[in-house]
C-alpha cells in the first residue's frame, strides 16, 4: 500500500484482516518520488534492474499481519452479505 491512506496504520490493519493475509505498507506515503528514483538508477546504468534499484534504496516497507479472529469474523459477515444480496436479487425477478 502507498499514498495518503497509509498515514493511518488502522487502515493497513483493517485491510490485512479483511483480506486474511499480510499487507505491506510503504514507509513513505508519497511513493512516486521513490519510483522515479528507482527508474533513474536503472536509466543511468547504476542498477541493472528495478529489483536492484529497490535494494539500493533500502527497505521501506512495514508489514501488517492479519488477526485470525477478526479475519474469520469478516468472512462470516461477507457470507451473510452475499446471502442477503442473493435473496434481494431473486425477490426482484419477474414471476416470483
Short mmCIF file of C-alpha atoms in Angstrom, two decimals, residues 8-81:
data_model
loop_
_atom_site.label_atom_id
_atom_site.label_comp_id
_atom_site.label_asym_id
_atom_site.label_seq_id
_atom_site.Cartn_x
_atom_site.Cartn_y
_atom_site.Cartn_z
CA UNK A 8 -3.33 5.82 9.40
CA UNK A 9 -1.99 2.40 10.49
CA UNK A 10 -5.51 1.18 11.31
CA UNK A 11 -6.29 1.20 7.59
CA UNK A 12 -3.48 -1.24 6.88
CA UNK A 13 -4.59 -3.47 9.77
CA UNK A 14 -8.17 -3.39 8.51
CA UNK A 15 -7.10 -4.42 5.01
CA UNK A 16 -4.94 -7.23 6.39
CA UNK A 17 -7.85 -8.51 8.49
CA UNK A 18 -10.41 -8.28 5.67
CA UNK A 19 -8.07 -9.96 3.17
CA UNK A 20 -6.84 -12.50 5.72
CA UNK A 21 -3.26 -12.01 4.65
CA UNK A 22 -0.28 -9.77 5.40
CA UNK A 23 -0.22 -6.28 3.92
CA UNK A 24 3.00 -4.47 3.07
CA UNK A 25 2.89 -0.71 3.51
CA UNK A 26 5.37 1.80 2.20
CA UNK A 27 7.08 3.72 4.99
CA UNK A 28 6.87 6.76 2.71
CA UNK A 29 3.35 7.98 1.95
CA UNK A 30 4.48 9.55 -1.33
CA UNK A 31 5.75 6.59 -3.33
CA UNK A 32 6.04 8.37 -6.68
CA UNK A 33 9.39 10.03 -5.90
CA UNK A 34 10.82 6.68 -4.81
CA UNK A 35 9.64 5.08 -8.05
CA UNK A 36 11.18 7.92 -10.03
CA UNK A 37 14.47 7.45 -8.18
CA UNK A 38 14.42 3.72 -8.95
CA UNK A 39 13.82 4.40 -12.64
CA UNK A 40 16.61 6.98 -12.64
CA UNK A 41 19.05 4.47 -11.12
CA UNK A 42 18.23 1.94 -13.84
CA UNK A 43 18.25 4.56 -16.61
CA UNK A 44 21.64 5.91 -15.52
CA UNK A 45 23.07 2.40 -15.51
CA UNK A 46 23.71 2.47 -11.76
CA UNK A 47 21.47 -0.59 -11.25
CA UNK A 48 20.74 -3.37 -13.76
CA UNK A 49 17.01 -3.58 -12.99
CA UNK A 50 14.25 -2.30 -10.72
CA UNK A 51 14.77 -5.04 -8.13
CA UNK A 52 18.39 -3.95 -7.74
CA UNK A 53 17.33 -0.30 -7.55
CA UNK A 54 14.82 -1.17 -4.82
CA UNK A 55 17.54 -2.94 -2.85
CA UNK A 56 19.92 0.01 -3.38
CA UNK A 57 17.43 2.44 -1.85
CA UNK A 58 16.98 0.22 1.20
CA UNK A 59 13.93 -1.32 2.82
CA UNK A 60 10.94 0.94 3.05
CA UNK A 61 8.01 -1.27 3.99
CA UNK A 62 6.18 -2.21 7.14
CA UNK A 63 4.32 -5.49 7.38
CA UNK A 64 0.88 -5.78 8.96
CA UNK A 65 -0.32 -9.28 9.80
CA UNK A 66 -3.97 -10.30 9.74
CA UNK A 67 -5.62 -11.10 13.05
CA UNK A 68 -7.16 -14.60 12.54
CA UNK A 69 -10.12 -13.88 14.82
CA UNK A 70 -11.05 -10.65 13.06
CA UNK A 71 -10.44 -12.21 9.62
CA UNK A 72 -12.85 -15.04 10.46
CA UNK A 73 -15.47 -12.51 11.54
CA UNK A 74 -15.10 -10.54 8.30
CA UNK A 75 -15.52 -13.82 6.38
CA UNK A 76 -18.76 -14.51 8.28
CA UNK A 77 -20.07 -11.02 7.56
CA UNK A 78 -19.21 -11.31 3.87
CA UNK A 79 -21.02 -14.65 3.61
CA UNK A 80 -24.10 -13.15 5.30
CA UNK A 81 -23.99 -10.14 2.95
#
